[in-house]
PDB file of C-alpha atoms in Angstrom:
ATOM      1  CA  MET A   1      92.762  95.016 162.773  1.00  0.00           C
ATOM      2  CA  PHE A   2      95.807  94.995 160.447  1.00  0.00           C
ATOM      3  CA  TYR A   3      94.836  91.594 159.010  1.00  0.00           C
ATOM      4  CA  TRP A   4      91.236  92.769 158.528  1.00  0.00           C
ATOM      5  CA  LEU A   5      92.339  95.925 156.711  1.00  0.00           C
ATOM      6  CA  MET A   6      94.662  94.032 154.397  1.00  0.00           C
ATOM      7  CA  LYS A   7      92.138  91.317 153.561  1.00  0.00           C
ATOM      8  CA  TYR A   8      88.981  93.368 153.160  1.00  0.00           C
ATOM      9  CA  VAL A   9      90.136  96.889 152.306  1.00  0.00           C
ATOM     10  CA  VAL A  10      93.649  97.033 150.842  1.00  0.00           C
ATOM     11  CA  LEU A  11      95.208  93.875 149.375  1.00  0.00           C
ATOM     12  CA  GLY A  12      92.208  91.541 149.193  1.00  0.00           C
ATOM     13  CA  PRO A  13      90.001  93.542 146.817  1.00  0.00           C
ATOM     14  CA  LEU A  14      92.990  94.378 144.617  1.00  0.00           C
ATOM     15  CA  ILE A  15      94.115  90.752 144.254  1.00  0.00           C
ATOM     16  CA  LYS A  16      90.579  89.525 143.639  1.00  0.00           C
ATOM     17  CA  GLY A  17      90.036  92.198 141.001  1.00  0.00           C
ATOM     18  CA  ILE A  18      93.207  91.291 139.123  1.00  0.00           C
ATOM     19  CA  PHE A  19      93.176  87.485 139.332  1.00  0.00           C
ATOM     20  CA  ARG A  20      89.411  86.774 139.674  1.00  0.00           C
ATOM     21  CA  PRO A  21      89.945  83.546 141.711  1.00  0.00           C
ATOM     22  CA  TRP A  22      87.051  81.092 142.016  1.00  0.00           C
ATOM     23  CA  VAL A  23      85.987  78.885 144.899  1.00  0.00           C
ATOM     24  CA  VAL A  24      83.827  75.782 145.280  1.00  0.00           C
ATOM     25  CA  GLY A  25      82.564  74.491 148.633  1.00  0.00           C
ATOM     26  CA  ARG A  26      82.982  77.636 150.705  1.00  0.00           C
ATOM     27  CA  ASP A  27      79.944  76.571 152.780  1.00  0.00           C
ATOM     28  CA  ASN A  28      81.980  73.624 154.094  1.00  0.00           C
ATOM     29  CA  VAL A  29      83.932  76.025 156.313  1.00  0.00           C
ATOM     30  CA  PRO A  30      82.048  76.401 159.623  1.00  0.00           C
ATOM     31  CA  VAL A  31      80.867  79.918 160.453  1.00  0.00           C
ATOM     32  CA  SER A  32      82.316  79.610 163.957  1.00  0.00           C
ATOM     33  CA  GLY A  33      84.542  77.333 165.995  1.00  0.00           C
ATOM     34  CA  ALA A  34      88.024  75.956 165.449  1.00  0.00           C
ATOM     35  CA  ALA A  35      88.967  73.822 162.446  1.00  0.00           C
ATOM     36  CA  ILE A  36      92.040  72.892 160.443  1.00  0.00           C
ATOM     37  CA  LEU A  37      92.135  73.560 156.712  1.00  0.00           C
ATOM     38  CA  ALA A  38      94.489  70.956 155.249  1.00  0.00           C
ATOM     39  CA  SER A  39      95.591  71.960 151.753  1.00  0.00           C
ATOM     40  CA  ASN A  40      97.771  70.598 149.008  1.00  0.00           C
ATOM     41  CA  HIS A  41     100.732  72.867 148.361  1.00  0.00           C
ATOM     42  CA  LEU A  42     101.643  73.783 144.802  1.00  0.00           C
ATOM     43  CA  SER A  43     102.921  77.327 145.096  1.00  0.00           C
ATOM     44  CA  PHE A  44     103.789  80.190 147.420  1.00  0.00           C
ATOM     45  CA  ALA A  45     100.594  81.743 146.050  1.00  0.00           C
ATOM     46  CA  ASP A  46      98.508  79.161 147.939  1.00  0.00           C
ATOM     47  CA  SER A  47      98.960  81.216 151.092  1.00  0.00           C
ATOM     48  CA  ILE A  48      97.673  84.271 149.251  1.00  0.00           C
ATOM     49  CA  PHE A  49      94.535  82.920 147.640  1.00  0.00           C
ATOM     50  CA  LEU A  50      93.201  80.480 150.236  1.00  0.00           C
ATOM     51  CA  PRO A  51      92.693  83.072 153.013  1.00  0.00           C
ATOM     52  CA  LEU A  52      91.084  85.438 150.507  1.00  0.00           C
ATOM     53  CA  MET A  53      88.454  82.934 149.417  1.00  0.00           C
ATOM     54  CA  ILE A  54      86.977  82.129 152.819  1.00  0.00           C
ATOM     55  CA  ASP A  55      84.873  84.496 154.892  1.00  0.00           C
ATOM     56  CA  ARG A  56      86.637  83.998 158.228  1.00  0.00           C
ATOM     57  CA  PRO A  57      90.165  85.009 159.233  1.00  0.00           C
ATOM     58  CA  MET A  58      92.690  82.177 159.255  1.00  0.00           C
ATOM     59  CA  SER A  59      96.316  81.653 160.189  1.00  0.00           C
ATOM     60  CA  PHE A  60      99.098  79.602 158.606  1.00  0.00           C
ATOM     61  CA  LEU A  61     102.181  78.213 160.280  1.00  0.00           C
ATOM     62  CA  ALA A  62     105.073  79.557 158.180  1.00  0.00           C
ATOM     63  CA  LYS A  63     108.794  78.933 158.473  1.00  0.00           C
ATOM     64  CA  SER A  64     110.529  81.599 160.525  1.00  0.00           C
ATOM     65  CA  ASP A  65     112.986  82.372 157.694  1.00  0.00           C
ATOM     66  CA  TYR A  66     110.298  84.485 156.047  1.00  0.00           C
ATOM     67  CA  PHE A  67     110.357  86.851 159.028  1.00  0.00           C
ATOM     68  CA  THR A  68     114.105  87.303 159.441  1.00  0.00           C
ATOM     69  CA  GLY A  69     115.181  88.774 156.097  1.00  0.00           C
ATOM     70  CA  ARG A  70     117.051  92.068 155.965  1.00  0.00           C
ATOM     71  CA  GLY A  71     116.722  95.155 153.819  1.00  0.00           C
ATOM     72  CA  LEU A  72     113.769  96.223 151.724  1.00  0.00           C
ATOM     73  CA  LYS A  73     113.088  92.675 150.530  1.00  0.00           C
ATOM     74  CA  GLY A  74     113.070  91.355 154.093  1.00  0.00           C
ATOM     75  CA  TRP A  75     110.721  94.113 155.204  1.00  0.00           C
ATOM     76  CA  ALA A  76     108.373  93.470 152.288  1.00  0.00           C
ATOM     77  CA  THR A  77     108.295  89.751 153.038  1.00  0.00           C
ATOM     78  CA  ARG A  78     107.557  90.308 156.730  1.00  0.00           C
ATOM     79  CA  PHE A  79     104.837  92.793 155.834  1.00  0.00           C
ATOM     80  CA  PHE A  80     103.192  90.366 153.437  1.00  0.00           C
ATOM     81  CA  MET A  81     103.399  87.412 155.819  1.00  0.00           C
ATOM     82  CA  SER A  82     101.819  89.423 158.613  1.00  0.00           C
ATOM     83  CA  ALA A  83      99.129  90.771 156.288  1.00  0.00           C
ATOM     84  CA  THR A  84      98.110  87.246 155.290  1.00  0.00           C
ATOM     85  CA  GLY A  85      97.951  85.866 158.820  1.00  0.00           C
ATOM     86  CA  GLN A  86     101.196  83.875 158.814  1.00  0.00           C
ATOM     87  CA  ILE A  87     102.670  82.794 162.158  1.00  0.00           C
ATOM     88  CA  PRO A  88     106.451  82.196 162.294  1.00  0.00           C
ATOM     89  CA  ILE A  89     107.596  78.779 163.472  1.00  0.00           C
ATOM     90  CA  ASP A  90     110.928  76.961 163.646  1.00  0.00           C
ATOM     91  CA  ARG A  91     110.905  73.823 161.470  1.00  0.00           C
ATOM     92  CA  SER A  92     114.291  72.477 162.521  1.00  0.00           C
ATOM     93  CA  GLY A  93     112.747  69.531 164.373  1.00  0.00           C
ATOM     94  CA  GLY A  94     112.963  68.257 167.956  1.00  0.00           C
ATOM     95  CA  LYS A  95     111.871  70.873 170.487  1.00  0.00           C
ATOM     96  CA  ALA A  96     111.097  73.230 167.598  1.00  0.00           C
ATOM     97  CA  SER A  97     108.503  70.796 166.264  1.00  0.00           C
ATOM     98  CA  GLU A  98     106.886  70.635 169.697  1.00  0.00           C
ATOM     99  CA  ALA A  99     106.792  74.439 169.814  1.00  0.00           C
ATOM    100  CA  SER A 100     105.145  74.486 166.391  1.00  0.00           C
ATOM    101  CA  LEU A 101     102.504  72.075 167.610  1.00  0.00           C
ATOM    102  CA  ASN A 102     101.825  74.234 170.644  1.00  0.00           C
ATOM    103  CA  THR A 103     101.553  77.344 168.485  1.00  0.00           C
ATOM    104  CA  GLY A 104      98.946  75.663 166.303  1.00  0.00           C
ATOM    105  CA  LEU A 105      97.048  74.458 169.344  1.00  0.00           C
ATOM    106  CA  GLN A 106      96.932  78.008 170.673  1.00  0.00           C
ATOM    107  CA  VAL A 107      95.283  79.177 167.453  1.00  0.00           C
ATOM    108  CA  LEU A 108      92.736  76.377 167.620  1.00  0.00           C
ATOM    109  CA  GLY A 109      92.208  76.958 171.326  1.00  0.00           C
ATOM    110  CA  ARG A 110      90.984  80.462 170.495  1.00  0.00           C
ATOM    111  CA  GLY A 111      88.337  78.953 168.238  1.00  0.00           C
ATOM    112  CA  ASP A 112      90.092  80.126 165.054  1.00  0.00           C
ATOM    113  CA  LEU A 113      90.893  78.529 161.706  1.00  0.00           C
ATOM    114  CA  LEU A 114      94.363  77.118 161.110  1.00  0.00           C
ATOM    115  CA  GLY A 115      95.779  76.370 157.675  1.00  0.00           C
ATOM    116  CA  ILE A 116      98.287  73.529 157.320  1.00  0.00           C
ATOM    117  CA  TYR A 117     100.071  71.965 154.357  1.00  0.00           C
ATOM    118  CA  PRO A 118     100.285  68.289 155.378  1.00  0.00           C
ATOM    119  CA  GLU A 119     102.967  67.549 152.765  1.00  0.00           C
ATOM    120  CA  GLY A 120     105.259  69.875 154.732  1.00  0.00           C
ATOM    121  CA  THR A 121     106.623  71.637 151.644  1.00  0.00           C
ATOM    122  CA  ARG A 122     105.600  72.608 148.133  1.00  0.00           C
ATOM    123  CA  SER A 123     105.209  69.837 145.602  1.00  0.00           C
ATOM    124  CA  PRO A 124     108.203  69.908 143.251  1.00  0.00           C
ATOM    125  CA  ASP A 125     106.227  68.581 140.269  1.00  0.00           C
ATOM    126  CA  GLY A 126     102.481  68.978 140.855  1.00  0.00           C
ATOM    127  CA  LYS A 127     101.986  65.540 142.409  1.00  0.00           C
ATOM    128  CA  LEU A 128     100.454  64.966 145.834  1.00  0.00           C
ATOM    129  CA  TYR A 129     102.877  63.449 148.329  1.00  0.00           C
ATOM    130  CA  ARG A 130     102.775  61.668 151.660  1.00  0.00           C
ATOM    131  CA  GLY A 131     101.442  63.685 154.580  1.00  0.00           C
ATOM    132  CA  ARG A 132     103.274  64.452 157.819  1.00  0.00           C
ATOM    133  CA  THR A 133     101.579  63.199 160.975  1.00  0.00           C
ATOM    134  CA  GLY A 134     101.889  66.476 162.898  1.00  0.00           C
ATOM    135  CA  LEU A 135      98.584  67.538 161.361  1.00  0.00           C
ATOM    136  CA  ALA A 136      96.818  64.463 162.732  1.00  0.00           C
ATOM    137  CA  ARG A 137      98.293  64.929 166.196  1.00  0.00           C
ATOM    138  CA  MET A 138      97.146  68.538 166.274  1.00  0.00           C
ATOM    139  CA  ALA A 139      93.630  67.642 165.115  1.00  0.00           C
ATOM    140  CA  LEU A 140      93.231  64.882 167.713  1.00  0.00           C
ATOM    141  CA  GLU A 141      94.720  66.882 170.562  1.00  0.00           C
ATOM    142  CA  ALA A 142      92.530  69.906 169.803  1.00  0.00           C
ATOM    143  CA  GLY A 143      89.487  67.796 168.967  1.00  0.00           C
ATOM    144  CA  VAL A 144      88.696  69.737 165.801  1.00  0.00           C
ATOM    145  CA  PRO A 145      87.531  68.739 162.301  1.00  0.00           C
ATOM    146  CA  VAL A 146      89.900  68.739 159.342  1.00  0.00           C
ATOM    147  CA  ILE A 147      88.654  70.349 156.128  1.00  0.00           C
ATOM    148  CA  PRO A 148      90.431  69.177 152.947  1.00  0.00           C
ATOM    149  CA  VAL A 149      91.306  71.963 150.507  1.00  0.00           C
ATOM    150  CA  VAL A 150      92.678  71.714 146.981  1.00  0.00           C
ATOM    151  CA  MET A 151      94.414  74.622 145.271  1.00  0.00           C
ATOM    152  CA  VAL A 152      94.021  74.663 141.497  1.00  0.00           C
ATOM    153  CA  ASP A 153      96.516  76.100 138.973  1.00  0.00           C
ATOM    154  CA  THR A 154      98.480  78.131 141.519  1.00  0.00           C
ATOM    155  CA  ASP A 155     101.631  76.360 140.348  1.00  0.00           C
ATOM    156  CA  THR A 156     100.970  77.636 136.826  1.00  0.00           C
ATOM    157  CA  ALA A 157     100.320  81.155 138.056  1.00  0.00           C
ATOM    158  CA  MET A 158     103.396  81.199 140.271  1.00  0.00           C
ATOM    159  CA  PRO A 159     105.839  78.318 139.730  1.00  0.00           C
ATOM    160  CA  ILE A 160     108.546  77.571 142.268  1.00  0.00           C
ATOM    161  CA  GLY A 161     111.384  80.031 141.836  1.00  0.00           C
ATOM    162  CA  THR A 162     109.305  82.937 140.549  1.00  0.00           C
ATOM    163  CA  ARG A 163     108.557  86.058 142.559  1.00  0.00           C
ATOM    164  CA  ILE A 164     105.715  87.655 140.628  1.00  0.00           C
ATOM    165  CA  PRO A 165     102.598  85.621 139.745  1.00  0.00           C
ATOM    166  CA  LYS A 166     101.205  85.458 136.234  1.00  0.00           C
ATOM    167  CA  VAL A 167      97.801  87.119 135.880  1.00  0.00           C
ATOM    168  CA  MET A 168      95.374  84.218 135.416  1.00  0.00           C
ATOM    169  CA  ARG A 169      92.455  82.610 137.208  1.00  0.00           C
ATOM    170  CA  VAL A 170      93.208  80.149 139.985  1.00  0.00           C
ATOM    171  CA  GLY A 171      90.788  78.137 142.081  1.00  0.00           C
ATOM    172  CA  VAL A 172      90.082  76.738 145.523  1.00  0.00           C
ATOM    173  CA  VAL A 173      88.039  73.569 146.116  1.00  0.00           C
ATOM    174  CA  ILE A 174      86.913  72.984 149.697  1.00  0.00           C
ATOM    175  CA  GLY A 175      85.703  69.535 150.724  1.00  0.00           C
ATOM    176  CA  GLU A 176      83.432  68.394 153.521  1.00  0.00           C
ATOM    177  CA  PRO A 177      84.897  68.354 157.057  1.00  0.00           C
ATOM    178  CA  LEU A 178      86.477  65.118 158.260  1.00  0.00           C
ATOM    179  CA  ASP A 179      85.539  64.056 161.806  1.00  0.00           C
ATOM    180  CA  PHE A 180      88.163  62.155 163.806  1.00  0.00           C
ATOM    181  CA  SER A 181      86.456  62.298 167.191  1.00  0.00           C
ATOM    182  CA  ARG A 182      86.430  58.478 167.233  1.00  0.00           C
ATOM    183  CA  TYR A 183      90.172  58.676 167.940  1.00  0.00           C
ATOM    184  CA  ALA A 184      89.866  61.034 170.922  1.00  0.00           C
ATOM    185  CA  GLY A 185      92.692  60.504 173.408  1.00  0.00           C
ATOM    186  CA  MET A 186      94.865  58.589 170.916  1.00  0.00           C
ATOM    187  CA  GLU A 187      97.062  61.475 169.777  1.00  0.00           C
ATOM    188  CA  ASN A 188     100.185  59.654 171.034  1.00  0.00           C
ATOM    189  CA  ASP A 189      99.528  56.461 169.075  1.00  0.00           C
ATOM    190  CA  ARG A 190     101.736  56.664 165.995  1.00  0.00           C
ATOM    191  CA  TYR A 191      99.685  54.074 164.118  1.00  0.00           C
ATOM    192  CA  ILE A 192      96.521  56.098 164.642  1.00  0.00           C
ATOM    193  CA  LEU A 193      98.329  59.266 163.587  1.00  0.00           C
ATOM    194  CA  ARG A 194      99.483  57.635 160.373  1.00  0.00           C
ATOM    195  CA  SER A 195      95.990  56.286 159.680  1.00  0.00           C
ATOM    196  CA  VAL A 196      94.391  59.709 160.203  1.00  0.00           C
ATOM    197  CA  THR A 197      97.020  61.401 158.052  1.00  0.00           C
ATOM    198  CA  ASP A 198      96.544  58.911 155.237  1.00  0.00           C
ATOM    199  CA  GLU A 199      92.763  59.398 155.384  1.00  0.00           C
ATOM    200  CA  ILE A 200      93.275  63.135 154.956  1.00  0.00           C
ATOM    201  CA  MET A 201      95.603  62.611 151.990  1.00  0.00           C
ATOM    202  CA  VAL A 202      93.098  60.259 150.349  1.00  0.00           C
ATOM    203  CA  ALA A 203      90.425  62.939 150.738  1.00  0.00           C
ATOM    204  CA  LEU A 204      92.734  65.486 149.106  1.00  0.00           C
ATOM    205  CA  GLN A 205      93.567  63.151 146.245  1.00  0.00           C
ATOM    206  CA  ARG A 206      89.914  62.424 145.535  1.00  0.00           C
ATOM    207  CA  LEU A 207      88.979  66.098 145.759  1.00  0.00           C
ATOM    208  CA  GLY A 208      91.650  67.266 143.354  1.00  0.00           C
ATOM    209  CA  ALA A 209      92.422  64.136 141.313  1.00  0.00           C
ATOM    210  CA  GLN A 210      96.161  64.752 141.686  1.00  0.00           C
ATOM    211  CA  GLU A 211      98.538  61.910 141.007  1.00  0.00           C
ATOM    212  CA  TYR A 212      99.634  60.563 144.405  1.00  0.00           C
ATOM    213  CA  GLU A 213     103.048  59.218 145.337  1.00  0.00           C
ATOM    214  CA  ASP A 214     103.577  57.627 148.750  1.00  0.00           C
ATOM    215  CA  VAL A 215     106.862  59.338 149.548  1.00  0.00           C
ATOM    216  CA  TYR A 216     107.638  62.617 151.259  1.00  0.00           C
ATOM    217  CA  ALA A 217     107.924  65.648 148.981  1.00  0.00           C
ATOM    218  CA  SER A 218     111.089  66.691 150.817  1.00  0.00           C
ATOM    219  CA  THR A 219     112.697  63.375 149.826  1.00  0.00           C
ATOM    220  CA  VAL A 220     111.878  64.016 146.178  1.00  0.00           C
ATOM    221  CA  LYS A 221     113.333  67.521 146.426  1.00  0.00           C
ATOM    222  CA  ASP A 222     116.559  66.158 147.924  1.00  0.00           C
ATOM    223  CA  ARG A 223     116.958  63.925 144.893  1.00  0.00           C
ATOM    224  CA  LEU A 224     116.709  66.789 142.417  1.00  0.00           C
ATOM    225  CA  PRO A 225     119.980  67.985 140.860  1.00  0.00           C
ATOM    226  CA  VAL A 226     121.350  71.163 142.390  1.00  0.00           C
ATOM    227  CA  LYS A 227     121.242  74.071 139.981  1.00  0.00           C
ATOM    228  CA  PRO A 228     124.635  75.720 139.478  1.00  0.00           C
ATOM    229  CA  SER A 229     124.898  79.171 140.966  1.00  0.00           C
ATOM    230  CA  ARG A 230     125.301  82.114 138.606  1.00  0.00           C
ATOM    231  CA  ARG A 231     128.666  83.777 138.484  1.00  0.00           C
ATOM    232  CA  ARG A 232     128.725  87.508 139.016  1.00  0.00           C
TER     233      ARG A 232
END
């Protein structure tokens, strides 16, 4: 009920009225049944606009740090994450990764839509980077289609490091569902998982015409110089 109120009554109409986002391919999202929406990731704003532009409720797997902040800022962040259907997960790896997988499978098992950023983190420079295979494993284990989604200009509206988005139009392009049923029962084959993941990334690259680099975005971020902290 809370999600519905925020999307359709409180926040959703307000955000749509201010930013006037556009969408192409909304009919590619099935009217019922589970599916994964695999999106490029340019900005924090992606998690705002994508759920608004489809007719069905959807959930994202979000890092648990967003739900543990203190004070007014922490409360506001938790409120926003809950309002936009975010589900907290631990991304520290190992058993935490397995728990994240199980959380996503629970969402899909209910017949709902699950949003995933296959790059694992926001692009540091607008390029499309190598996908993580957890998406493929989840899709094969749940036996659901993967719908490629491209966010447009969200990095211009809300670049990394900013807290308030610039008022401008952003877009969402939704591609045709990808069917991987031919790989049923192969979710533990790492070569199959890599092949499926790469097929999804190719679909994203073709849909959005982003420059692609076959390296993980997190690796690129680790190479960036650390900005000096401001002295108080």
